[in-house]
Coordinates of C-alpha atoms in Angstrom, one line a residue:
Chain A
M22 CA -11.5 -7.1 28.9
S23 CA -9.4 -7.4 32.0
D24 CA -7.4 -4.5 33.2
T25 CA -4.1 -6.2 33.1
E26 CA -1.3 -5.4 30.7
T27 CA -1.5 -6.7 27.2
T28 CA 0.3 -10.0 26.9
P29 CA 3.4 -9.2 25.0
D30 CA 4.0 -11.1 21.7
V31 CA 7.7 -11.8 22.2
S32 CA 9.6 -13.5 19.5
A33 CA 12.6 -15.7 20.3
A34 CA 14.9 -13.0 19.1
G35 CA 13.5 -10.5 21.6
A36 CA 12.9 -12.8 24.6
G37 CA 15.1 -12.3 27.5
N38 CA 16.2 -8.8 26.6
D39 CA 14.8 -7.1 29.6
T40 CA 15.0 -3.4 29.9
P41 CA 16.9 -2.3 33.0
T42 CA 14.1 -0.2 34.4
T43 CA 11.0 -2.4 33.9
G44 CA 12.4 -5.9 33.9
R45 CA 9.8 -6.9 31.4
A46 CA 10.3 -8.8 28.2
K47 CA 10.0 -6.7 25.1
P48 CA 6.7 -6.8 23.4
W49 CA 8.3 -7.1 20.0
P50 CA 11.9 -7.5 18.6
G51 CA 13.8 -4.2 18.5
F52 CA 11.3 -2.6 20.9
F53 CA 12.3 0.9 22.2
D54 CA 10.4 3.6 23.9
P55 CA 9.7 6.6 21.5
N56 CA 9.3 8.8 24.6
E57 CA 13.0 8.7 25.5
W58 CA 13.7 12.1 24.0
D59 CA 17.2 12.5 25.5
K60 CA 18.2 9.3 23.8
L61 CA 16.5 9.8 20.4
Y62 CA 15.8 13.4 19.5
A63 CA 17.7 15.4 22.1
Y64 CA 18.1 18.6 20.0
D65 CA 15.0 18.7 17.9
S66 CA 12.0 16.7 16.9
N67 CA 13.6 15.7 13.7
V68 CA 16.7 13.7 12.7
D69 CA 19.6 14.3 10.3
W70 CA 18.4 13.2 7.0
W71 CA 20.6 11.8 4.2
R72 CA 18.2 12.8 1.6
G73 CA 17.8 10.5 -1.4
D74 CA 18.0 13.3 -3.9
W75 CA 21.3 14.5 -2.5
A76 CA 22.7 11.0 -2.6
H77 CA 21.4 10.5 -6.1
D78 CA 23.1 13.7 -7.3
L79 CA 26.5 13.1 -5.6
E80 CA 29.3 14.1 -7.8
H81 CA 32.0 12.1 -6.0
P82 CA 30.1 9.2 -4.3
V83 CA 33.2 7.1 -3.7
Q84 CA 34.8 10.0 -1.7
T85 CA 31.6 10.3 0.3
V86 CA 31.5 6.6 1.1
A87 CA 35.2 6.6 1.9
R88 CA 34.7 8.8 5.0
A89 CA 34.4 6.8 8.2
G90 CA 30.8 6.0 9.1
N91 CA 29.5 6.4 5.5
Q92 CA 30.1 2.9 4.3
W93 CA 26.5 2.0 4.4
L94 CA 25.9 4.1 1.3
M95 CA 26.2 2.3 -2.1
P96 CA 28.4 4.5 -4.3
Y97 CA 27.7 2.8 -7.6
K98 CA 24.3 3.3 -9.1
T99 CA 24.4 0.2 -11.3
V100 CA 25.2 -2.0 -8.3
A101 CA 22.4 -0.3 -6.4
Q102 CA 20.0 -1.0 -9.2
N103 CA 21.0 -4.6 -9.3
M104 CA 20.5 -4.9 -5.6
V105 CA 17.0 -3.4 -6.0
R106 CA 16.1 -5.8 -8.8
T107 CA 17.4 -8.8 -6.9
N108 CA 15.4 -7.8 -3.8
R109 CA 12.4 -6.6 -5.7
E110 CA 9.6 -7.9 -3.4
Q111 CA 11.4 -6.8 -0.3
V112 CA 11.8 -3.3 -1.8
V113 CA 8.1 -3.1 -2.8
S114 CA 7.1 -4.1 0.7
L115 CA 9.4 -1.6 2.3
M116 CA 8.1 1.2 0.0
G117 CA 4.5 0.2 0.9
A118 CA 5.3 0.4 4.5
L119 CA 7.0 3.8 4.2
F120 CA 4.1 5.2 2.1
S121 CA 1.8 4.1 4.9
W122 CA 3.8 5.1 8.0
R123 CA 5.8 8.0 6.4
V124 CA 8.7 7.7 8.9
A125 CA 9.8 4.6 10.8
T126 CA 13.0 3.2 12.2
V127 CA 14.4 0.1 10.7
E128 CA 13.6 -1.8 13.9
Q129 CA 10.0 -0.7 13.7
L130 CA 9.7 -1.8 10.1
Q131 CA 11.4 -5.2 11.0
A132 CA 9.1 -5.6 14.0
G133 CA 6.0 -5.7 11.7
L134 CA 5.3 -2.4 10.0
C135 CA 6.8 -4.0 6.8
D136 CA 5.1 -7.2 5.8
R137 CA 8.3 -8.9 4.7
P138 CA 11.5 -9.5 6.6
L139 CA 14.1 -6.7 6.3
P140 CA 17.8 -6.8 6.9
D141 CA 19.5 -4.9 9.7
F142 CA 21.0 -1.5 8.9
T143 CA 24.8 -2.0 8.9
R144 CA 27.0 1.0 8.9
D145 CA 30.2 -0.7 7.7
E146 CA 28.8 -2.1 4.4
P147 CA 26.1 -1.1 2.0
T148 CA 22.7 -2.8 2.2
I149 CA 19.5 -2.4 0.4
Y150 CA 19.0 0.8 2.3
G151 CA 22.2 2.3 1.0
A152 CA 21.2 1.2 -2.5
L153 CA 17.8 2.8 -2.3
N154 CA 19.3 6.0 -0.9
R155 CA 21.8 6.2 -3.6
L156 CA 19.1 5.9 -6.2
G157 CA 17.1 8.7 -4.5
I158 CA 14.2 6.5 -3.6
I159 CA 14.5 6.7 0.2
N160 CA 15.9 9.1 2.8
V161 CA 18.0 7.7 5.7
G162 CA 18.0 9.6 9.0
F163 CA 20.3 9.5 12.0
S164 CA 19.8 11.1 15.4
R165 CA 21.3 14.5 15.7
R166 CA 23.0 13.4 18.9
E167 CA 25.4 11.5 16.6
R168 CA 26.6 14.7 15.0
M169 CA 26.5 16.8 18.2
E170 CA 28.0 14.3 20.6
N171 CA 30.1 12.1 18.3
I172 CA 28.3 9.0 19.4
T173 CA 26.3 6.3 17.5
I174 CA 22.7 5.8 18.2
P175 CA 21.5 2.4 17.2
H176 CA 18.2 3.7 15.6
V177 CA 18.1 4.6 11.9
W178 CA 15.0 6.3 10.4
L179 CA 13.7 5.8 6.9
S180 CA 11.3 7.7 4.8
V181 CA 10.3 8.0 1.1
G182 CA 12.6 10.2 -1.0
N183 CA 11.8 13.8 -1.7
R184 CA 12.0 14.0 -5.4
E185 CA 9.2 12.3 -7.3
E186 CA 11.2 11.8 -10.5
Y187 CA 13.8 9.8 -8.6
V188 CA 11.3 7.7 -6.7
K189 CA 9.6 6.9 -10.0
E190 CA 12.9 5.3 -11.1
L191 CA 11.9 2.5 -8.9
F192 CA 9.4 1.2 -11.4
P193 CA 11.7 -0.2 -14.1
L194 CA 13.5 -2.0 -11.4
V195 CA 10.6 -3.7 -9.6
G196 CA 8.0 -4.1 -12.3
A197 CA 4.3 -3.0 -12.6
Q198 CA 3.0 -2.4 -9.0
P199 CA 0.1 -0.3 -10.2
W200 CA -1.0 0.6 -6.6
L201 CA 2.5 2.0 -5.9
R202 CA 2.5 3.9 -9.1
H203 CA -0.9 5.3 -8.2
V204 CA 0.4 6.5 -4.9
I205 CA 3.4 8.3 -6.3
T206 CA 1.6 9.9 -9.2
T207 CA -1.3 11.2 -7.2
G208 CA -1.6 13.9 -4.5
R209 CA -0.8 11.4 -1.8
Y210 CA 2.9 11.5 -2.5
S211 CA 3.1 15.3 -2.7
S212 CA 1.3 15.5 0.6
M213 CA 3.9 13.6 2.5
R214 CA 5.8 15.4 5.2
Q215 CA 8.6 13.9 7.3
H216 CA 8.1 14.5 11.0
A217 CA 10.5 12.0 12.6
R218 CA 9.4 12.3 16.2
H219 CA 5.7 12.5 15.6
N220 CA 5.8 9.6 13.1
T221 CA 8.0 7.5 15.4
Y222 CA 5.2 7.7 18.0
A223 CA 2.6 6.9 15.4
S224 CA 4.6 3.9 14.2
H225 CA 4.8 2.8 17.8
I226 CA 1.0 2.9 18.0
G227 CA 0.9 0.9 14.8
L228 CA 3.2 -1.7 16.1
T229 CA 1.2 -2.0 19.3
A230 CA -1.9 -2.6 17.2
A231 CA 0.0 -5.0 15.0
H232 CA 0.8 -7.2 18.0
D233 CA -2.6 -7.0 19.5
P234 CA -4.8 -10.1 18.9
R235 CA -7.9 -7.9 18.9
V236 CA -6.8 -6.1 15.8
R237 CA -7.6 -7.1 12.3
L238 CA -5.4 -4.6 10.5
T239 CA -3.7 -1.3 11.0
A240 CA -2.4 1.4 8.6
G241 CA -0.5 4.6 8.9
D242 CA -0.8 8.2 7.9
G243 CA -0.4 7.5 4.2
W244 CA -3.7 5.6 4.2
G245 CA -5.5 7.7 6.7
A246 CA -7.4 10.1 4.4
F247 CA -11.0 10.6 5.4
R248 CA -12.1 10.1 1.8
L249 CA -10.5 6.7 1.7
I250 CA -12.0 5.5 5.0
D251 CA -15.6 6.7 4.2
P252 CA -15.8 8.7 1.0
M253 CA -19.5 9.4 1.3
A254 CA -19.1 10.9 4.8
A255 CA -16.0 12.8 3.8
Q256 CA -17.9 14.4 0.9
D257 CA -21.1 15.1 2.9
A258 CA -19.1 16.6 5.8
S259 CA -16.8 18.6 3.5
V260 CA -13.7 17.1 5.0
W261 CA -12.5 15.5 1.8
T262 CA -8.8 16.4 2.2
S263 CA -8.4 15.6 5.9
S264 CA -6.7 12.6 7.3
T265 CA -5.8 10.7 10.5
D266 CA -2.5 9.4 11.7
V267 CA -3.3 5.7 12.4
T268 CA -6.2 3.6 11.5
I269 CA -7.0 0.4 13.4
L270 CA -9.7 -2.1 12.2
T271 CA -10.6 -4.3 15.2
K272 CA -12.1 -7.8 15.1
G273 CA -15.3 -6.1 16.1
N274 CA -15.2 -4.3 12.7
V275 CA -14.7 -1.0 14.5
M276 CA -12.5 1.4 12.4
A277 CA -10.7 3.6 14.9
G278 CA -8.9 6.7 13.7
I279 CA -6.0 7.6 16.1
E280 CA -4.8 11.1 16.1
A281 CA -1.3 11.3 17.7
Q282 CA -1.2 14.8 19.1
S283 CA 1.8 16.5 20.9
H284 CA 0.6 20.1 20.7
N285 CA -2.6 22.1 20.6
N286 CA -2.2 23.8 17.3
F287 CA -5.1 23.2 15.0
L288 CA -6.7 21.0 17.7
A289 CA -10.0 22.8 17.6
R290 CA -10.2 22.4 13.8
K291 CA -9.3 18.7 14.0
F292 CA -11.9 18.0 16.6
S293 CA -14.4 19.8 14.6
N294 CA -13.5 17.9 11.4
W295 CA -13.8 14.6 13.2
A296 CA -17.2 15.6 14.7
K297 CA -18.5 16.3 11.2
L298 CA -17.1 13.1 9.8
L299 CA -18.5 11.0 12.5
A300 CA -21.9 12.6 12.2
A301 CA -21.9 11.9 8.5
S302 CA -20.6 8.3 8.9
P303 CA -23.2 6.0 10.5
M304 CA -21.7 3.4 12.7
Q305 CA -23.2 0.7 10.5
R306 CA -21.1 1.8 7.5
R307 CA -17.6 1.9 8.8
G308 CA -17.9 1.5 12.6
L309 CA -15.9 4.7 12.8
L310 CA -14.5 6.0 16.1
C311 CA -11.8 8.6 16.8
V312 CA -9.3 8.8 19.7
F313 CA -7.0 11.8 20.2
L314 CA -3.9 10.4 21.9
F315 CA -1.9 13.1 23.6
F316 CA 1.8 12.5 23.9
P317 CA 4.3 14.8 25.6
R318 CA 7.0 16.8 24.0
P319 CA 10.2 18.3 25.2
G320 CA 9.7 21.7 26.8
G321 CA 6.5 20.8 28.3
W322 CA 3.2 19.8 27.0
R323 CA -0.1 21.3 27.9
K324 CA -3.1 19.1 27.8
P325 CA -6.1 21.0 26.5
S326 CA -8.0 22.7 29.2
P327 CA -11.3 21.2 30.5
G328 CA -13.0 24.1 28.9
F329 CA -11.8 23.0 25.5
F330 CA -13.5 19.6 25.8
Q331 CA -16.6 21.2 27.2
T332 CA -16.8 23.2 24.0
V333 CA -16.3 20.1 21.9
A334 CA -19.0 18.4 23.8
Q335 CA -21.4 21.2 22.8
L336 CA -20.8 21.0 19.1
P337 CA -24.0 20.3 17.3
E338 CA -22.8 17.0 15.8
M339 CA -22.3 15.5 19.3
A340 CA -26.0 14.3 19.5
A341 CA -26.1 12.9 15.9
G342 CA -26.5 9.3 15.2
D343 CA -27.1 6.1 17.2
P344 CA -24.8 5.7 19.1
P345 CA -24.3 9.5 19.3
V346 CA -21.0 11.0 18.1
A347 CA -20.2 12.1 21.6
T348 CA -19.6 8.5 22.5
R349 CA -17.5 7.8 19.4
L350 CA -15.0 10.7 19.8
G351 CA -12.6 11.0 22.7
Y352 CA -9.1 11.4 24.0
A353 CA -6.5 9.5 26.0
T354 CA -2.9 10.3 27.1
W355 CA 0.3 8.5 26.3
D356 CA 0.8 7.5 29.9
E357 CA -2.6 5.8 29.9
W358 CA -1.8 3.6 26.9
Y359 CA 1.9 3.1 27.6
D360 CA 4.3 2.6 30.5
H361 CA 7.8 3.4 29.3
G362 CA 6.6 2.4 25.9
Y363 CA 5.1 -0.9 27.0
P364 CA 1.4 -1.2 26.0
T365 CA -0.8 -1.2 29.1
G366 CA -4.1 -2.8 29.6
R367 CA -5.7 0.5 28.7
F368 CA -4.5 0.5 25.1
G369 CA -7.5 1.5 23.1
Q370 CA -9.3 3.2 26.0
Y371 CA -10.5 6.7 25.8
T372 CA -12.6 9.3 27.6
D373 CA -15.5 10.3 25.4
M374 CA -17.1 13.7 25.1
M375 CA -19.7 12.8 27.8
G376 CA -16.9 11.9 30.2
A377 CA -17.4 8.2 30.1
T378 CA -14.5 5.7 29.7
R379 CA -14.8 3.5 26.7
S380 CA -12.6 1.4 24.5
I381 CA -12.3 0.8 20.8
F382 CA -12.3 -2.9 21.7
D383 CA -15.6 -2.8 23.7
P384 CA -17.7 -5.8 22.5
E385 CA -20.8 -3.6 22.5
W386 CA -19.6 -1.8 19.4
S387 CA -20.1 -4.9 17.4
R388 CA -23.9 -4.4 17.6
Y389 CA -23.5 -1.2 15.6
A390 CA -20.4 -1.9 13.4
P391 CA -20.7 -3.2 9.8
Q392 CA -21.2 -7.0 9.6
N393 CA -19.6 -7.6 6.2
V394 CA -15.9 -6.6 6.0
R395 CA -13.7 -8.6 3.7
D396 CA -10.6 -10.3 4.9
P397 CA -7.8 -7.9 3.7
R398 CA -5.6 -10.8 2.6
T399 CA -8.0 -12.2 0.1
A400 CA -8.6 -8.8 -1.3
L401 CA -5.0 -8.6 -2.4
D402 CA -5.8 -10.0 -5.9
W403 CA -7.8 -7.0 -6.9
G404 CA -5.6 -6.7 -10.0
W405 CA -6.7 -10.1 -11.3
H406 CA -10.3 -9.3 -10.7
S407 CA -9.9 -6.1 -12.7
M408 CA -8.0 -7.8 -15.5
R409 CA -10.6 -10.5 -15.9
R410 CA -13.4 -7.9 -16.0
Q411 CA -11.6 -5.6 -18.5
L412 CA -10.6 -8.5 -20.8
M413 CA -14.2 -9.6 -20.8
D414 CA -15.3 -6.1 -21.8
A415 CA -12.5 -5.8 -24.4
W416 CA -12.6 -9.2 -26.0
G417 CA -15.9 -10.7 -25.1
W418 CA -14.2 -13.8 -23.7
D419 CA -14.0 -14.9 -20.1
V420 CA -10.4 -15.8 -19.4
G421 CA -11.2 -16.9 -15.9
S422 CA -10.1 -20.5 -16.5
W423 CA -6.6 -19.4 -17.7
T424 CA -3.6 -18.5 -15.6
F425 CA -2.9 -14.9 -14.7
P426 CA 0.5 -13.2 -14.5
D427 CA 1.8 -12.8 -11.0
D428 CA 2.9 -9.2 -11.5
M429 CA -0.7 -8.2 -12.3
R430 CA -2.2 -9.6 -9.2
G431 CA -2.6 -6.2 -7.7
G432 CA -1.5 -6.7 -4.2
F433 CA -0.9 -4.0 -1.7
H434 CA 1.7 -3.3 1.0
G435 CA 0.4 -0.8 3.4
F436 CA -1.8 -2.7 5.8
V437 CA -0.3 -4.4 8.7
I438 CA -2.2 -7.5 9.5
P439 CA -1.4 -8.8 13.0
G440 CA 0.2 -12.1 13.4
G441 CA 3.6 -11.4 14.7
T442 CA 6.7 -11.6 12.6
P443 CA 5.7 -11.6 8.9
P444 CA 6.4 -14.8 7.0
A445 CA 9.5 -14.9 4.8
D446 CA 7.5 -14.7 1.6
G447 CA 5.0 -12.1 2.7
W448 CA 1.4 -12.1 4.0
D449 CA 0.0 -13.0 0.5
A450 CA 1.9 -16.3 0.4
G451 CA -0.3 -19.4 0.8
L452 CA -3.5 -17.6 -0.4
D453 CA -5.8 -19.4 -2.7
N454 CA -5.1 -18.8 -6.4
T455 CA -1.3 -18.7 -5.9
A456 CA -1.3 -20.8 -9.1
G457 CA -2.3 -17.6 -10.8
R458 CA -5.9 -18.4 -11.6
A459 CA -8.2 -15.4 -11.1
P460 CA -11.2 -16.1 -8.8
D461 CA -14.7 -15.6 -10.1
P462 CA -15.3 -11.9 -9.8
M463 CA -19.0 -12.7 -9.1
E464 CA -18.0 -14.7 -6.1
S465 CA -16.6 -12.3 -3.4
P466 CA -14.4 -13.8 -0.7
A467 CA -16.5 -14.7 2.4
P468 CA -16.8 -11.5 4.5
M469 CA -15.7 -11.5 8.1
Q470 CA -18.5 -11.3 10.6
G471 CA -18.2 -8.8 13.4
G472 CA -16.7 -10.1 16.7
D473 CA -14.2 -12.8 17.4
Chain B
M28 CA 12.6 -43.8 -45.6
A29 CA 11.7 -41.3 -48.3
S30 CA 8.1 -40.5 -48.9
T31 CA 6.5 -41.6 -52.0
P32 CA 5.3 -38.9 -54.4
E33 CA 1.7 -39.7 -53.4
Q34 CA 2.5 -39.3 -49.7
F35 CA 4.3 -36.0 -50.4
M36 CA 1.3 -34.7 -52.3
T37 CA -1.0 -35.7 -49.5
V38 CA 1.1 -33.9 -46.9
T39 CA 1.4 -30.9 -49.2
R40 CA -2.3 -30.8 -49.8
R41 CA -2.9 -31.1 -46.0
H42 CA -0.6 -28.2 -45.3
E43 CA -2.3 -26.1 -47.9
E44 CA -5.7 -26.9 -46.4
A45 CA -4.5 -26.0 -42.9
R46 CA -3.1 -22.7 -44.2
R47 CA -6.3 -21.8 -46.0
T48 CA -8.2 -22.6 -42.8
R49 CA -6.1 -20.2 -40.8
L50 CA -6.3 -17.5 -43.5
S51 CA -10.0 -17.9 -43.6
V52 CA -10.3 -17.4 -39.8
L53 CA -8.0 -14.4 -39.9
A54 CA -10.0 -12.9 -42.7
R55 CA -13.2 -13.4 -40.8
I56 CA -11.7 -11.8 -37.7
S57 CA -10.4 -8.9 -39.8
D58 CA -13.8 -8.4 -41.2
L59 CA -15.4 -8.4 -37.8
C60 CA -13.0 -5.7 -36.6
E61 CA -13.6 -3.6 -39.7
R62 CA -17.3 -3.7 -39.0
G63 CA -16.8 -2.6 -35.4
Q64 CA -17.4 -6.0 -33.9
R65 CA -14.0 -6.5 -32.4
A66 CA -15.5 -8.0 -29.3
K67 CA -16.5 -11.0 -31.4
A68 CA -13.0 -11.6 -32.7
I69 CA -11.6 -13.8 -29.9
P70 CA -14.9 -15.8 -29.4
T71 CA -14.7 -16.5 -33.2
L72 CA -11.1 -17.5 -32.9
M73 CA -11.8 -19.8 -29.9
A74 CA -14.9 -21.4 -31.6
N75 CA -12.9 -22.1 -34.7
L76 CA -10.0 -23.4 -32.6
M77 CA -12.3 -25.9 -30.8
A78 CA -13.7 -27.0 -34.1
D79 CA -10.4 -27.3 -36.0
P80 CA -7.0 -27.8 -34.4
D81 CA -5.3 -26.3 -37.4
V82 CA -6.4 -22.9 -36.2
A83 CA -3.9 -23.2 -33.4
G84 CA -1.2 -22.6 -36.0
I85 CA -2.2 -18.9 -36.4
H86 CA 0.8 -16.8 -35.4
L87 CA 0.1 -14.2 -32.7
W88 CA 1.5 -11.5 -34.9
Q89 CA -0.9 -12.4 -37.6
L90 CA -3.8 -12.2 -35.2
D91 CA -2.6 -8.8 -34.0
S92 CA -2.3 -7.6 -37.6
A93 CA -5.7 -8.9 -38.6
M94 CA -7.4 -7.1 -35.7
F95 CA -5.6 -3.8 -35.6
G96 CA -3.5 -3.6 -38.8
T97 CA -0.4 -3.8 -36.7
S98 CA 2.9 -4.1 -38.5
R99 CA 4.8 -7.4 -38.0
Y100 CA 7.6 -5.5 -36.3
K101 CA 5.3 -3.9 -33.8
A102 CA 3.4 -7.1 -33.2
K103 CA 6.6 -9.0 -32.5
K104 CA 7.8 -6.3 -30.1
L105 CA 4.7 -6.8 -28.1
I106 CA 5.2 -10.6 -28.1
R107 CA 8.7 -10.0 -26.8
E108 CA 7.2 -8.1 -23.9
V109 CA 4.8 -10.9 -23.3
R110 CA 7.7 -13.4 -23.1
E111 CA 9.7 -11.3 -20.8
R112 CA 6.9 -10.7 -18.4
T113 CA 5.9 -14.4 -18.3
H114 CA 9.6 -15.4 -18.0
D115 CA 9.2 -17.6 -21.1
T116 CA 12.1 -19.9 -21.7
S117 CA 10.8 -21.6 -24.9
H118 CA 13.1 -21.5 -27.9
D119 CA 10.5 -20.3 -30.4
K120 CA 11.2 -17.0 -32.2
D121 CA 8.8 -14.1 -31.6
G122 CA 7.5 -14.3 -35.2
T123 CA 6.7 -17.9 -35.0
V124 CA 4.8 -18.2 -31.7
T125 CA 1.2 -19.2 -32.3
V126 CA -2.2 -19.4 -30.6
G127 CA -1.4 -23.0 -29.9
W128 CA 1.9 -22.0 -28.2
A129 CA -0.1 -19.4 -26.1
L130 CA -2.6 -22.0 -24.9
D131 CA -0.6 -25.3 -25.0
S132 CA -1.2 -26.0 -21.3
P133 CA -3.1 -24.5 -18.3
E134 CA 0.2 -23.2 -16.9
H135 CA 1.2 -21.6 -20.3
S136 CA -2.2 -20.0 -20.8
V137 CA -0.6 -17.1 -18.9
R138 CA 0.9 -16.2 -22.3
M139 CA -2.5 -15.8 -23.9
V140 CA -3.8 -13.7 -21.0
T141 CA -0.8 -11.5 -21.0
W142 CA -0.9 -11.1 -24.7
L143 CA -4.6 -10.2 -24.7
W144 CA -3.9 -7.7 -21.9
L145 CA -0.9 -6.0 -23.5
V146 CA -2.7 -5.6 -26.8
A147 CA -5.8 -4.2 -25.0
R148 CA -3.6 -1.8 -23.1
R149 CA -1.7 -0.7 -26.2
E150 CA -5.0 0.0 -27.9
G151 CA -6.4 1.9 -24.9
M152 CA -9.0 -0.7 -24.1
A153 CA -7.7 -1.6 -20.6
N154 CA -5.5 -0.4 -17.8
I155 CA -4.8 -1.4 -14.3
T156 CA -5.5 1.2 -11.8
P157 CA -6.5 0.7 -8.2
P158 CA -10.2 0.8 -7.7
V159 CA -12.0 3.9 -6.5
G160 CA -11.4 4.3 -2.8
F161 CA -8.4 2.0 -2.7
P162 CA -7.3 0.5 -0.4
Y163 CA -10.3 0.5 1.9
S164 CA -12.6 -0.3 -1.0
L165 CA -11.0 -3.7 -0.9
L166 CA -12.7 -4.3 2.4
Y167 CA -16.1 -2.7 1.8
D168 CA -18.7 -3.0 -0.9
D169 CA -20.3 0.3 -0.7
V170 CA -17.7 2.5 -2.4
A171 CA -18.9 4.0 -5.7
D172 CA -17.4 7.0 -7.4
A173 CA -20.8 8.7 -7.8
G174 CA -19.7 12.2 -8.6
M175 CA -17.4 12.4 -5.5
G176 CA -14.6 14.8 -5.1
D177 CA -11.1 14.7 -6.5
W178 CA -9.6 11.5 -5.4
D179 CA -6.1 12.7 -6.2
A180 CA -6.4 16.0 -4.2
P181 CA -3.4 16.5 -1.8
I182 CA -4.1 15.7 1.8
E183 CA -4.0 18.5 4.3
D184 CA -1.0 18.2 6.5
D185 CA -2.1 19.6 9.9
D186 CA 1.3 20.6 11.0
D187 CA 2.1 17.2 12.6
D188 CA 5.4 18.3 14.0
D189 CA 5.8 19.4 17.5
G190 CA 4.3 22.7 16.8
G191 CA 4.8 26.0 18.4
D192 CA 4.5 27.2 22.0
E193 CA 1.2 29.0 21.6
D194 CA -2.1 27.3 21.8
E195 CA -4.4 28.1 18.9
E196 CA -7.5 29.4 20.3
W197 CA -10.8 27.8 19.4
E198 CA -12.1 29.4 16.3
P199 CA -15.8 29.8 16.9
R200 CA -18.2 28.8 14.2
D201 CA -20.9 31.2 13.4
G202 CA -22.9 31.9 16.5
E203 CA -20.6 30.0 18.9
D204 CA -18.6 31.4 21.9
E205 CA -14.9 31.1 22.3
T206 CA -14.3 28.9 25.3
V207 CA -10.6 27.9 25.7

C-alpha cells in the first residue's frame, strides 16, 4: 500500500466544495471534521436533544411548532404516522443505521451510514425526521451553540428514542421487520447510550471505511458486541457483554475492531478484555484485530504513558496464537489517520504491542484470516431460508418452488457495504430472487475468498 | 340456450362428485391430524390435487378447520391477513378463496406460502427470529448456540463519553504489578 492519501470518493454533489484550509475535495458529500470542537460541541460533548418521548407526550404540539425554528416538528400524530407508512423502507433503513451507529448527523447518514437515500433536514417544514420525533421513535439533537449563541449550526444529530414502548410503535407502521423487533426487545436496545461527540467520531471512522475500496463492510457500536463477532471466543474469554465501537471487515477477511478512545478511564480493562478475546479467537476463525484509536478532547487529552503499553505488552495473552496477540492489538492516534478530518494514507495503520507498525489492510493477514466469508448482500434473505426450513418441519412440504412474501425476506440494515452513495432502492435491490423465490437452503451463496 | 334435463343432471352429478372428492380429502386430512400426523396433511392435499383437479376447490377455511378445528370466523380472519400482506386485489370473498386460488400461478403461490406460514405461526409451529449470532452469523458458518451465554444480556457501556479528568490506574490482576 502506498503512503499517499486515500483517493477520495467524491460524488458530483460534493465535488468542488473545497474547504478553505486544505483546498482538497471532500471525500464524501456533507463531509465535515468531527474534530472541530469550537464549531460543533463548544460547551460540552453532547448536543441539545429533542427527545422523542418528550415530543410524543407534548400537550400542545401546535404551540410548540408555532415557535420560530420549530417548524421541523410534525405536530399531528396521524400525519406523522402516514408519513412513516409512506416512507416505510426509508424509515427502516434509517432505524437500522441508528441502531448500528447510535448517534450520527443527518449528513453522515446521507453520506453512507444509511443504506438508502435520506432527505435533508429542513427547519422550516416537517420532514420524516420531525414525524419520527413526534412519534417518539427518534431523538433530534442540535448543537448547544445554537441555544447559547443564538446561531444556527448546519449539523443535526439523530439517535433512537429513549422510550422502548414508543419505539415499538414503529412496527404497525412499517410491517414485520423481525430483526428490528429483535433489537428493540432484547438487551441491545436497553444498552444504548447517546454520546454525541464520541459517536460522531465513530461515525466518521465508519464513513471512512464505507468509502474505502479495501473494505467489505463496516458496522457501528450497536453491532460491536464481542459475542456477536466471535461467540465462542467471547464465552471462553469471559467477555460476553463487552463490545467495540466500530467493526471493519476488510477484503482480506480481517475483522478489525476499532475502539474510539478520548480518555483513559477503563482503558486498562478494555485492553485486558481485548487481549483475552484475541487470545481466545484464532485468526483463522474471524481474522480478528483490534486498534485503539485515540482522539483528542477539549481540555487536553493525555495519551497513555509508555509504561501503560509496556504493561499491556507483558500480559500473558500477548504470546498466544499464531500470529501472536501482540501483533493483532495496537493503537493509533487521530492525527495519524486524519488530517483535518480527511483520511490519510495511514488509515488502518497501528503500532502493535511489540512496537511494530502494521495495518489492518496488510495483505499478509490474508494468510491467516478465514477463507470462507459470505457476501453480506446475499445473506440478506435469511428470513426466506428460515421460512422454508420451518415450513418443511411444520408441514412436511418443501415450498421452495413457490413465491415468498417480500416482507419476510429477513433483510438487515446495519452493515455499511462500501460502494459510494447507496442506490435509490437500497443495497438489496437487484439481488437474485427478487421475484421472491427462496433459494435452496442447502446451497449457500458462494463464499468470498480472502484477498482482492 | 337452456340445458336439457339430461345435461342438467349430468352437471349436477358432476358437481356432487367433485364435492364428495373434496370432502373425502378433507376427512382424510382431519383424520391424519387427529392421529398426530399433521405433517402428512399438506403432502396428502398436494398429492390429491395433482391427481384430481377438483381438490383445488377446497376452501382454505375448510382446510384450516379440518386440520385444527378452527372456526370459520377465525379461519377467515387469518385469510384476511394473508390477503393484506400479499396485497391481494382479487375480488373473491375471504370465505370463498380456495386452494386453487392460492396456487393459481407461480406469482400467486405467495398466497399459499403466506397462508401456511400464518397458520403455523398461529399454532406455535413457526416464528421468524434472527438466527443465533445475528448478524455476523450471516457471514460465517461456525456459529452454533451450543450452550452459550445469554444472547440478550445488556452490553456493557464502558463510559464512552469524554470521561473525567483522572486517569484510572491499571488494576493489577493477581500477581501483577501496577505500572502506569
